[in-house]
Coordinates of C-alpha atoms in Angstrom, one line a residue:
X206 CA 0.0 0.0 0.0
X207 CA 2.9 2.3 0.7
X208 CA 4.4 1.1 -2.6
X209 CA 1.3 1.8 -4.6
X210 CA 0.4 5.2 -3.1
X211 CA 3.8 6.6 -2.7
X212 CA 6.1 5.1 -5.3
X213 CA 3.6 5.4 -8.2
X214 CA 2.9 9.1 -7.4
X215 CA 6.6 9.9 -7.1
X216 CA 7.6 8.1 -10.3
X217 CA 4.7 9.2 -12.4
X218 CA 4.7 12.8 -11.1
X219 CA 1.0 12.6 -10.1
X220 CA -0.2 14.8 -7.3
X221 CA 0.1 13.4 -3.8
X222 CA -3.1 12.0 -2.2
X223 CA -5.3 14.6 -0.6
X224 CA -4.1 15.2 3.0
X225 CA -1.1 12.9 2.3
X226 CA -0.6 9.4 3.4
X227 CA -2.4 8.1 6.4
X228 CA -0.7 8.0 9.8
X229 CA 0.2 4.3 9.8
X230 CA 1.7 4.3 6.2
X231 CA 3.6 7.5 7.1
X232 CA 5.1 5.9 10.2
X233 CA 5.8 2.7 8.2
X234 CA 7.7 4.8 5.6
X235 CA 9.7 6.6 8.3
X236 CA 10.6 3.3 10.0
X237 CA 11.6 1.6 6.8
X238 CA 13.7 4.6 5.7
X239 CA 15.3 4.9 9.1
X240 CA 16.1 1.2 9.1
X241 CA 17.8 1.4 5.7
X242 CA 19.9 4.4 6.7
X243 CA 20.8 2.8 10.0
X244 CA 22.3 -0.1 8.1
X245 CA 24.3 2.2 5.8
X246 CA 25.5 4.3 8.7
X247 CA 26.4 1.3 10.7
X248 CA 28.5 0.0 7.8
X249 CA 30.5 3.2 7.8
X250 CA 30.8 3.2 11.6
X251 CA 28.5 6.2 12.2
X252 CA 26.0 6.4 15.1
X253 CA 22.4 5.4 14.5
X254 CA 21.2 8.7 15.9
X255 CA 22.7 10.5 13.0
X256 CA 20.9 8.0 10.6
X257 CA 17.5 8.8 12.2
X258 CA 18.0 12.6 11.9
X259 CA 19.3 12.3 8.4
X260 CA 16.3 10.2 7.5
X261 CA 13.9 12.8 8.8
X262 CA 15.7 15.6 7.1
X263 CA 15.7 13.9 3.7
X264 CA 12.0 12.8 4.1
X265 CA 11.2 16.4 4.9
X266 CA 12.9 17.7 1.7
X267 CA 11.8 15.1 -0.8
X268 CA 8.7 13.3 0.6
X269 CA 7.0 15.8 2.9
X270 CA 4.1 16.5 0.4
X271 CA 3.3 12.8 0.4
X272 CA 3.2 12.6 4.1
X273 CA 1.0 15.6 4.4
X274 CA -0.9 16.3 7.6
X275 CA 0.3 13.0 9.1
X276 CA 3.6 14.8 10.0
X277 CA 2.0 16.6 12.9
X278 CA 0.5 13.4 14.2
X279 CA 3.8 11.5 13.9
X280 CA 5.5 14.3 15.9
X281 CA 2.9 13.9 18.7
X282 CA 3.3 10.1 18.8
X283 CA 7.1 10.3 18.7
X284 CA 7.0 12.2 22.0
X285 CA 6.1 8.8 23.6
X286 CA 9.8 8.1 23.3
X287 CA 10.6 10.9 25.7
X288 CA 7.8 9.7 28.1
X289 CA 9.2 6.2 28.1
X290 CA 12.8 7.5 28.4
X291 CA 12.0 9.6 31.5
X292 CA 10.0 6.7 33.0
X293 CA 13.0 4.4 32.6
X294 CA 15.3 7.0 34.1
X295 CA 13.0 7.2 37.1
X296 CA 13.0 3.4 37.5
X297 CA 16.8 3.2 37.4
X298 CA 17.6 6.2 39.6
X299 CA 18.2 6.0 43.3
X300 CA 16.9 9.4 44.3
X301 CA 18.8 9.2 47.6
X302 CA 22.0 9.4 45.5
X303 CA 21.3 13.1 44.9
X304 CA 21.9 13.7 48.6
X305 CA 25.1 11.7 48.6
X306 CA 26.8 13.9 46.0
X307 CA 27.5 16.7 48.6
X308 CA 26.0 20.1 48.9
X309 CA 28.5 21.9 46.6
X310 CA 28.0 19.3 43.8
X311 CA 24.3 19.5 44.3
X312 CA 24.5 23.3 44.1
X313 CA 26.5 23.1 40.8
X314 CA 24.0 20.8 39.3
X315 CA 20.9 22.8 40.3
X316 CA 22.4 26.1 39.2
X317 CA 23.9 24.9 35.9
X318 CA 20.9 25.9 33.7
X319 CA 20.2 29.4 35.2
X320 CA 23.9 30.3 35.2
X321 CA 24.4 29.2 31.6
X322 CA 21.3 31.1 30.5
X323 CA 22.4 34.3 32.4
X324 CA 25.9 34.0 30.9
X325 CA 24.5 33.6 27.4
X326 CA 22.2 36.6 27.9
X327 CA 25.0 38.8 29.3
X328 CA 27.3 37.7 26.4
X329 CA 24.7 38.9 23.8
X330 CA 24.1 42.1 25.8
X331 CA 27.8 42.8 25.8
X332 CA 28.1 42.3 22.1
X333 CA 25.1 44.6 21.6
X334 CA 26.7 47.3 23.8
X335 CA 29.8 47.1 21.6
X336 CA 27.6 47.3 18.5
X337 CA 28.7 43.8 17.4
X338 CA 26.4 41.2 16.1
X339 CA 27.2 37.7 15.0
X340 CA 24.9 35.0 13.4
X341 CA 23.7 32.5 15.9
X342 CA 23.2 35.2 18.5
X343 CA 20.2 37.5 19.1
X344 CA 19.9 40.4 16.6
X345 CA 17.2 42.0 18.8
X346 CA 16.7 42.5 22.6
X347 CA 13.4 40.6 22.6
X348 CA 15.1 37.5 21.2
X349 CA 18.0 37.4 23.6
X350 CA 16.2 35.4 26.2
X351 CA 15.2 32.7 23.6
X352 CA 18.8 32.2 22.5
X353 CA 19.9 32.2 26.1
X354 CA 17.4 29.6 27.1
X355 CA 18.3 27.5 24.0
X356 CA 22.0 27.5 25.1
X357 CA 21.1 26.6 28.7
X358 CA 19.7 23.1 28.5
X359 CA 21.1 19.7 27.3
X360 CA 19.2 17.0 25.5
X361 CA 17.9 14.4 27.9
X362 CA 16.8 12.0 25.1
X363 CA 20.1 12.1 23.3
X364 CA 22.5 12.1 26.3
X365 CA 20.7 9.3 28.3
X366 CA 20.4 7.1 25.2
X367 CA 24.1 7.5 24.3
X368 CA 25.3 7.0 27.9
X369 CA 23.1 3.9 28.3
X370 CA 24.6 2.4 25.1
X371 CA 28.0 2.9 26.7
X372 CA 26.9 1.5 30.1
X373 CA 28.0 4.8 31.7
X374 CA 24.8 5.8 33.5
X375 CA 26.1 4.1 36.7
X376 CA 29.4 5.9 36.8
X377 CA 30.1 9.1 38.8
X378 CA 30.1 11.3 35.6
X379 CA 27.0 9.5 34.4
X380 CA 25.1 10.2 37.6
X381 CA 26.2 13.8 37.6
X382 CA 25.1 14.2 34.0
X383 CA 21.7 12.6 34.5
X384 CA 20.9 14.5 37.7
X385 CA 21.9 17.7 35.9
X386 CA 19.5 16.9 33.0
X387 CA 16.7 16.3 35.5
X388 CA 17.4 19.7 37.1
X389 CA 17.4 21.2 33.7
X390 CA 14.1 19.7 32.9
X391 CA 12.6 21.4 36.0
X392 CA 14.1 24.7 34.9
X393 CA 12.9 24.1 31.4
X394 CA 9.3 23.8 32.6
X395 CA 9.7 27.0 34.5
X396 CA 11.2 28.8 31.5
X397 CA 8.4 27.7 29.2
X398 CA 5.8 28.8 31.7
X399 CA 7.5 32.2 32.2
X400 CA 7.8 32.8 28.5
X401 CA 4.2 31.9 27.9
X402 CA 3.1 34.1 30.8
X403 CA 5.2 37.0 29.4
X404 CA 3.0 37.0 26.3
X405 CA -0.3 36.5 28.2
X406 CA -0.2 38.9 31.1
X407 CA 2.6 39.1 33.6
X408 CA 0.9 39.2 37.0
X409 CA -1.6 36.4 36.4
X410 CA 1.1 34.4 34.6
X411 CA 3.6 34.7 37.4
X412 CA 0.9 33.7 40.0
X413 CA -0.1 30.8 37.8
X414 CA 3.5 29.6 37.6
X415 CA 3.8 29.6 41.4
X416 CA 0.6 27.6 41.7
X417 CA 1.6 25.2 39.0
X418 CA 5.0 24.4 40.6
X419 CA 3.3 24.1 44.0
X420 CA 0.8 21.8 42.5
X421 CA 3.5 19.7 41.0
X422 CA 5.2 19.2 44.4
X423 CA 1.9 18.3 46.0
X424 CA 1.1 15.9 43.1
X425 CA 4.5 14.2 43.4
X426 CA 4.0 13.7 47.1
X427 CA 0.6 12.3 46.5
X428 CA 1.8 9.8 43.9
X429 CA 4.5 8.6 46.2
X430 CA 2.1 8.1 49.1
X431 CA -0.3 6.2 46.8
X432 CA 2.3 3.9 45.5
X433 CA 3.8 3.4 49.0
X434 CA 0.6 2.4 50.7
X435 CA -1.8 1.2 48.0
X436 CA -0.4 0.6 44.5
X437 CA 2.6 -1.5 45.6
X438 CA 0.2 -4.0 47.2
X439 CA -1.7 -4.2 43.9
X440 CA 1.6 -4.9 42.0
X441 CA 2.4 -7.6 44.5
X442 CA -0.8 -9.4 43.5
X443 CA 0.3 -9.2 39.9
X444 CA 3.8 -10.5 40.4
X445 CA 2.9 -13.9 39.0
X446 CA 1.8 -12.3 35.7
X447 CA 4.7 -10.2 34.3
X448 CA 2.6 -9.2 31.2
X449 CA -0.2 -7.8 33.2
X450 CA 2.3 -6.2 35.7
X451 CA 4.0 -4.3 32.9
X452 CA 0.7 -3.2 31.4
X453 CA -0.4 -1.8 34.8
X454 CA 2.9 -0.1 35.3
X455 CA 2.5 1.6 31.9
X456 CA -0.9 2.6 32.9
X457 CA 0.5 4.2 36.0
X458 CA 3.1 6.0 33.8
X459 CA 0.5 7.5 31.5
X460 CA -1.8 8.4 34.4
X461 CA 1.0 10.4 36.1
X462 CA 2.0 11.9 32.7
X463 CA -1.5 13.1 32.1
X464 CA -1.9 14.4 35.7
X465 CA 1.2 16.5 35.5
X466 CA 0.3 17.8 32.0
X467 CA -3.1 18.7 33.3
X468 CA -1.7 21.1 35.9
X469 CA 0.6 22.7 33.3
X470 CA 3.7 20.7 33.8
X471 CA 5.1 18.4 31.1
X472 CA 4.0 14.8 30.5
X473 CA 7.7 13.8 30.6
X474 CA 8.0 15.2 34.2
X475 CA 5.0 13.1 35.2
X476 CA 6.6 10.0 33.6
X477 CA 9.8 10.7 35.6
X478 CA 7.9 10.9 38.8
X479 CA 6.0 7.7 38.0
X480 CA 9.3 5.9 37.5
X481 CA 10.8 7.3 40.7
X482 CA 7.8 6.0 42.7
X483 CA 8.1 2.5 41.2
X484 CA 11.9 2.3 41.3
X485 CA 12.3 1.1 44.9
X486 CA 9.8 -1.8 44.3
X487 CA 11.1 -5.3 43.6
X488 CA 9.2 -5.5 40.3
X489 CA 11.0 -2.5 38.8
X490 CA 13.6 -4.6 37.0
X491 CA 10.9 -6.6 35.2
X492 CA 9.0 -3.5 34.2
X493 CA 12.2 -1.8 33.0
X494 CA 13.1 -4.7 30.7
X495 CA 9.8 -4.7 29.0
X496 CA 9.6 -0.9 28.5
X497 CA 13.1 -0.6 27.1
X498 CA 12.1 -1.9 23.6
X499 CA 9.2 0.6 23.4
X500 CA 11.6 3.4 24.4
X501 CA 14.0 2.5 21.6
X502 CA 11.3 2.4 18.9
X503 CA 9.6 5.7 19.8
X504 CA 13.0 7.5 20.4
X505 CA 14.0 6.5 16.8
X506 CA 10.7 7.9 15.6
X507 CA 11.3 11.0 17.7
X508 CA 14.6 11.8 16.0
X509 CA 13.1 11.1 12.5
X510 CA 10.3 13.6 13.4
X511 CA 13.0 16.0 14.5
X512 CA 14.7 15.8 11.2
X513 CA 11.3 16.3 9.4
X514 CA 10.6 19.5 11.3
X515 CA 13.8 21.2 10.1
X516 CA 13.6 23.7 7.2
X517 CA 16.0 23.7 4.2
X518 CA 19.2 25.5 5.5
X519 CA 20.9 28.5 4.0
X520 CA 24.6 29.4 4.5
X521 CA 23.7 32.1 6.9
X522 CA 21.5 29.8 8.9
X523 CA 24.2 27.1 9.0
X524 CA 26.9 29.6 10.2
X525 CA 24.6 31.0 12.8
X526 CA 23.8 27.5 14.0
X527 CA 27.5 26.6 14.3
X528 CA 28.1 29.8 16.4
X529 CA 25.3 29.0 18.7
X530 CA 26.6 25.4 19.2
X531 CA 30.0 26.8 20.0
X532 CA 28.6 29.2 22.6
X533 CA 26.7 26.3 24.2
X534 CA 29.7 24.1 24.4
X535 CA 31.9 26.9 25.7
X536 CA 29.4 27.6 28.5
X537 CA 29.6 24.0 29.7
X538 CA 33.4 23.9 29.7
X539 CA 34.0 27.4 31.1
X540 CA 31.2 27.4 33.7
X541 CA 29.9 24.0 34.6
X542 CA 33.2 22.1 34.6
X543 CA 34.9 24.6 36.9
X544 CA 31.9 24.5 39.3
X545 CA 32.3 20.7 39.5
X546 CA 36.0 21.0 40.0
X547 CA 35.4 23.5 42.8
X548 CA 32.9 21.0 44.3
X549 CA 35.7 18.3 44.5
X550 CA 34.5 16.1 41.7
X551 CA 37.9 16.0 40.0
X552 CA 39.0 16.7 36.5
X553 CA 37.8 13.5 34.8
X554 CA 34.3 13.6 36.2
X555 CA 34.0 17.4 35.7
X556 CA 35.2 17.4 32.1
X557 CA 33.3 14.3 31.2
X558 CA 30.1 15.7 32.6
X559 CA 30.6 19.0 30.7
X560 CA 31.3 17.2 27.4
X561 CA 28.2 15.1 27.9
X562 CA 26.0 18.2 28.2
X563 CA 27.5 20.2 25.4
X564 CA 24.4 20.3 23.2
X565 CA 21.0 22.0 22.9
X566 CA 17.8 20.3 24.2
X567 CA 14.8 19.1 22.2
X568 CA 12.9 21.2 24.7
X569 CA 14.0 24.2 22.5
X570 CA 11.4 23.1 19.9
X571 CA 8.7 23.8 22.5
X572 CA 9.7 27.4 23.2
X573 CA 10.2 28.5 19.6
X574 CA 6.4 28.6 18.8
X575 CA 5.8 30.7 21.9
X576 CA 8.4 33.3 20.8
X577 CA 7.2 33.2 17.2
X578 CA 3.6 33.7 18.2
X579 CA 4.5 36.6 20.6
X580 CA 6.6 38.3 18.0
X581 CA 9.8 38.0 20.0
X582 CA 11.7 36.0 17.4
X583 CA 11.5 35.6 13.6
X584 CA 11.4 32.6 11.3
X585 CA 15.1 33.2 10.7
X586 CA 15.7 32.8 14.5
X587 CA 13.6 29.6 14.5
X588 CA 15.7 28.2 11.7
X589 CA 19.0 29.1 13.4
X590 CA 18.1 27.6 16.7
X591 CA 16.5 24.5 15.1
X592 CA 19.6 23.7 13.1
X593 CA 21.8 24.4 16.1
X594 CA 19.9 21.7 17.9
X595 CA 20.3 19.3 15.1
X596 CA 24.0 20.0 14.7
X597 CA 24.7 19.8 18.4
X598 CA 22.8 16.4 18.6
X599 CA 25.0 15.1 15.7
X600 CA 28.2 16.4 17.4
X601 CA 27.0 14.9 20.7
X602 CA 27.1 11.4 19.3
X603 CA 30.9 11.8 18.7
X604 CA 31.6 13.8 21.8
X605 CA 29.9 11.4 24.2
X606 CA 31.4 8.3 22.5
X607 CA 34.8 9.9 23.1
X608 CA 34.0 11.7 26.3
X609 CA 36.6 10.0 28.4
X610 CA 39.4 10.6 25.9
X611 CA 38.4 14.3 25.7
X612 CA 38.3 14.5 29.5
X613 CA 41.8 13.0 29.7
X614 CA 43.1 15.5 27.1
X615 CA 41.5 18.4 29.0
X616 CA 42.9 17.1 32.3
X617 CA 46.3 16.8 30.8
X618 CA 46.1 20.4 29.6
X619 CA 44.9 21.6 33.0
X620 CA 47.7 19.7 34.7
X621 CA 50.3 21.2 32.4
X622 CA 49.0 24.7 33.2
X623 CA 49.0 24.1 37.0
X624 CA 52.1 21.9 37.1
X625 CA 54.4 24.7 38.3
X626 CA 51.9 25.7 41.0
X627 CA 51.4 22.2 42.4
X628 CA 55.0 20.9 42.1
X629 CA 56.2 19.5 45.4
X630 CA 52.8 20.1 47.0
X631 CA 51.2 16.8 46.2
X632 CA 47.5 16.1 46.5
X633 CA 45.5 17.1 49.5
X634 CA 45.0 14.2 51.9
X635 CA 47.7 12.1 50.4
X636 CA 50.0 11.1 53.2
X637 CA 53.6 11.1 52.4
X638 CA 53.2 13.3 49.3
X639 CA 52.7 12.4 45.6
X640 CA 56.3 11.3 45.1
X641 CA 56.4 8.7 47.9
X642 CA 57.6 5.5 46.3
X643 CA 54.9 2.8 46.3
X644 CA 56.0 -0.8 46.2
X645 CA 52.7 -2.0 44.7
X646 CA 50.4 0.1 42.5
X647 CA 46.8 -0.9 41.9
X648 CA 45.4 0.6 38.7
X649 CA 41.7 1.2 39.4
X650 CA 39.5 -0.2 42.1
X651 CA 36.5 -2.4 41.2
X652 CA 35.1 -5.8 42.2
X653 CA 38.3 -7.9 42.0
X654 CA 40.3 -5.2 43.8
X655 CA 37.7 -4.9 46.5
X656 CA 37.9 -8.7 47.1
X657 CA 41.7 -8.6 47.2
X658 CA 41.6 -5.8 49.8
X659 CA 39.3 -7.8 52.0
X660 CA 41.5 -10.9 51.7
X661 CA 44.7 -9.0 52.5
X662 CA 43.0 -7.4 55.5
X663 CA 42.4 -10.9 56.8
X664 CA 45.6 -12.7 55.7
X665 CA 48.3 -10.1 55.1
X666 CA 47.2 -6.8 56.7
X667 CA 50.9 -5.5 56.8
X668 CA 51.0 -5.5 53.0
X669 CA 48.2 -2.9 52.7
X670 CA 50.4 0.0 53.7
X671 CA 52.7 -0.8 50.7
X672 CA 49.9 -0.5 48.1
X673 CA 49.0 2.7 46.2
X674 CA 45.6 2.8 44.4
X675 CA 45.1 5.1 41.5
X676 CA 41.4 5.6 40.8
X677 CA 39.2 8.4 39.4
X678 CA 36.0 7.3 41.1
X679 CA 35.9 9.5 44.2
X680 CA 33.2 7.4 45.7
X681 CA 35.7 4.6 46.2
X682 CA 38.3 6.7 48.0
X683 CA 36.9 6.5 51.5
X684 CA 36.5 2.7 51.2
X685 CA 40.0 2.3 50.0
X686 CA 41.5 4.5 52.7
X687 CA 39.5 2.6 55.3
X688 CA 41.2 -0.6 54.2
X689 CA 44.6 0.9 55.0
X690 CA 45.8 1.6 51.4
X691 CA 46.9 4.9 50.0
X692 CA 44.7 6.3 47.3
X693 CA 45.2 9.1 44.8
X694 CA 42.8 10.5 42.2
X695 CA 43.9 10.0 38.6
X696 CA 43.2 8.4 35.3
X697 CA 45.1 5.1 34.9
X698 CA 45.3 5.5 31.1
X699 CA 47.3 8.7 31.4
X700 CA 51.1 8.0 31.4
X701 CA 51.9 11.4 32.8
X702 CA 49.6 10.8 35.8
X703 CA 51.2 7.4 36.4
X704 CA 54.7 8.8 36.2
X705 CA 53.7 11.7 38.5
X706 CA 52.5 9.2 41.1
X707 CA 55.7 7.2 41.2
X708 CA 54.8 4.3 39.0
X709 CA 58.2 4.5 37.5
X710 CA 59.7 3.3 40.8
X711 CA 57.1 0.6 41.8
X712 CA 58.0 -3.0 41.9
X713 CA 54.6 -4.5 41.1
X714 CA 51.8 -2.9 39.1
X715 CA 48.4 -4.6 38.9
X716 CA 45.2 -4.1 36.8
X717 CA 42.4 -6.1 38.4
X718 CA 39.7 -4.7 36.1
X719 CA 38.7 -6.5 32.9
X720 CA 38.7 -4.8 29.5
X721 CA 34.9 -4.7 29.5
X722 CA 34.9 -2.1 32.3
X723 CA 38.0 -0.1 31.4
X724 CA 37.2 3.1 29.6
X725 CA 39.6 4.4 26.9
X726 CA 42.2 1.7 27.5
X727 CA 42.7 -2.0 28.0
X728 CA 45.0 -4.3 30.0
X729 CA 47.3 -4.7 27.0
X730 CA 47.4 -1.0 26.5
X731 CA 48.2 -0.5 30.2
X732 CA 50.9 -3.1 30.0
X733 CA 52.6 -1.3 27.1
X734 CA 52.4 2.1 28.9
X735 CA 53.8 0.6 32.2
X736 CA 56.7 -1.0 30.3
X737 CA 57.6 2.3 28.7
X738 CA 57.5 4.1 32.1
X739 CA 59.0 1.3 34.2
X740 CA 60.6 -1.6 32.2
X741 CA 61.7 -3.4 35.5
X742 CA 58.2 -3.5 37.0
X743 CA 56.3 -6.7 37.1
X744 CA 52.8 -6.2 35.6
X745 CA 49.9 -8.4 36.7
X746 CA 46.8 -8.0 34.4
X747 CA 43.3 -9.4 34.1
X748 CA 42.1 -11.5 31.1
X749 CA 38.6 -12.8 30.7
X750 CA 39.5 -15.2 28.0
X751 CA 42.4 -17.6 27.3
X752 CA 43.3 -15.7 24.2
X753 CA 43.6 -12.4 26.1
X754 CA 45.7 -14.2 28.7
X755 CA 48.2 -15.4 26.2
X756 CA 48.3 -12.0 24.6
X757 CA 49.3 -10.3 27.9
X758 CA 51.9 -13.0 28.7
X759 CA 53.4 -12.7 25.2
X760 CA 53.7 -8.9 25.6
X761 CA 55.7 -9.3 28.8
X762 CA 53.2 -9.5 31.7
X763 CA 54.5 -11.2 34.8
X764 CA 51.0 -12.8 35.2
X765 CA 47.5 -12.7 33.8
X766 CA 44.7 -13.6 36.1
X767 CA 41.5 -15.0 34.5
X768 CA 38.6 -14.7 37.0
X769 CA 36.4 -17.2 35.2
X770 CA 39.3 -19.8 35.3
X771 CA 40.2 -19.0 38.9
X772 CA 36.7 -19.4 40.2
X773 CA 35.9 -22.6 38.2
X774 CA 37.5 -24.9 40.8
X775 CA 35.6 -23.2 43.6
X776 CA 32.3 -23.7 41.8
X777 CA 33.2 -27.4 41.1
X778 CA 34.1 -27.9 44.7
X779 CA 30.7 -26.4 45.8
X780 CA 28.9 -28.7 43.3
X781 CA 30.7 -31.8 44.6
X782 CA 29.9 -30.9 48.2
X783 CA 26.2 -30.4 47.2
X784 CA 26.1 -33.8 45.5
X785 CA 27.6 -35.5 48.5
X786 CA 24.9 -34.4 50.9

C-alpha cells in the first residue's frame, strides 16, 4: 500500500493524495527509511542517531508533500519516546543518590541551567553594547532570552540514550550528568511557563507559575504516598503475571504523565515521577526490561520527526547554528566544569560531565512557537536555533562516544598549566606526598580489587600499607582509605599521571579490572604504557579469555589472572559438596 500510493505518485509525477498518506503508512515509511539508513550508517561506523535525523531531514525535503498532515500526528506520537525515556530513568535512579553527592556538587547541578542562561544573555548584551552582532546570537533585545534559554539546556533524550549504550549511567560522571539533566528539565518547565506568561499577562502568569509548581510538588508527594501504601500492594498481587504487571505499570506511567500535564507541567515530568515512585519496588527490574524496547522504537521515531521539522538550510542559517553550538559548548566547559572542580569532583568527572552536556535540548522546539507567536523571534531565528539543535545532537554522538578521551586531554592540559603551581605540594589528603615511592600500584578499584583488599585485611594486613591505588571514582576513595591503602585521584590511562604518582619506581603494578569495564584503555594498553614508564616493574593483568591471557603474557606481563578460570575450581568444589549431601 505504501508502494502503490507513494512510489507510483513519485515516479509518475502525479499529485500526492489529498491530505497525504495516512498516519500508519507515514510511520511505516519513516521506520523503513530509518532502518535502511541505520544499516548504511552502521556499515561506515556512524552512530544510528545520525541516521535517524538524516532520515527525517531527507524525508522532509523530498517526501514531505506525500506525508502531508500526518507529519504533525507523527511528531505527537514520537514524544512517547521521551515519556518512556523519563519513565525508565526514574525506574533506574536512586533518588537518595542526589543527597550523597555533597552540597556543593548539588548546588553546581541545580544552578547549571540558570547560570548558563544568564551568561549567554550577558554575552549577547555585551556584544550589543559594543555594537557587534554575529549570526547565531540575538539580533534584537526581545530574542536574547530565547537564544539564552536554548543554550542553557542539554538533551535528555540524546544524552541518556548514548550513555546507556556505553553503560556509563552508573558511573560518577553519568550520575552527575543525569541529575543535571533532571534539574534542567525542571528549569525548562519554569522557563516555558515564564515565556508563555510574558505574552499573556505578567501578573496572572507569574501567579499561575507559582501555583503550577506548588501543585507539581503536591502531586509528586501524593503519587509517592499512593504507591507506597496502595499501588505497591496491587503490584504484589500481579507479580505472578509479568505481562499484566508491565501493562499496569505503563498505565501508571501515563496516568502520572496526564496528571502533570493537566496542571501545566510536562508529561515527561510526570513519567519521571512515575518511574521514581516505582523504582524502589522489587518489580521495577521486570518493568524496565519490557519498557526498554518501546523506548528505543519511539525514540528512533522522535529523531526522525525532529529531522522532518527542520527547514532547508541556507549558508547564513548554517553559520549561525554553528556559532550557537560553539557558545553552548563553551558555557559547559567554562562554567559547569569549573563549578564541579570546585565542588571536588575531580578533572575527569568534571570534564566528562561537561562534554556530555555540550548540546542543545529538544525542549528548545517547544519554546520556539511561543516566541514566534509573541513576535519576540522571527522565522530566521527559529531556523538558526533548530539547526543548532540538530548539529549539536549530531556532534553529541561523537563527543559522548569519546567523552573519556576528551576529558583526559583536558585534564592533561589543566595539569600542564597548573604543574608549576602544584610541584612538590602533592594532593590534599595524600599522606607522604605524591612522590612517595609505592611498592605495589593498583590501577583502578573495582570488584576484584575490593575482594583482594578484604582478603589482604584478613591474611596479610601488613601488605596494605605498601599499596597505592590510582582511581578516578571518588566514591571509592573513602572505602580504599579505610582498608589501609593509600589512594590518589587520577586516570590510569594517562602515562603522565602514572609517572607523577611514582609508578616509574614501583616493583609490582596490577590491573584487576577487565577490559569490558575499562574506559579508553585495556589491560594490554596499560601493560605497554607501564613497560615504557618502568621496564623493570612486574605487571599483573586481568584477562577474561584464554586468548587475552596469552596476549598479555606474550607482551611481557608477569602474570595474567583470569577470573572465570580461577573461580571454576571453587564452583566445582561447591557442586561436589552439594552432591555428597
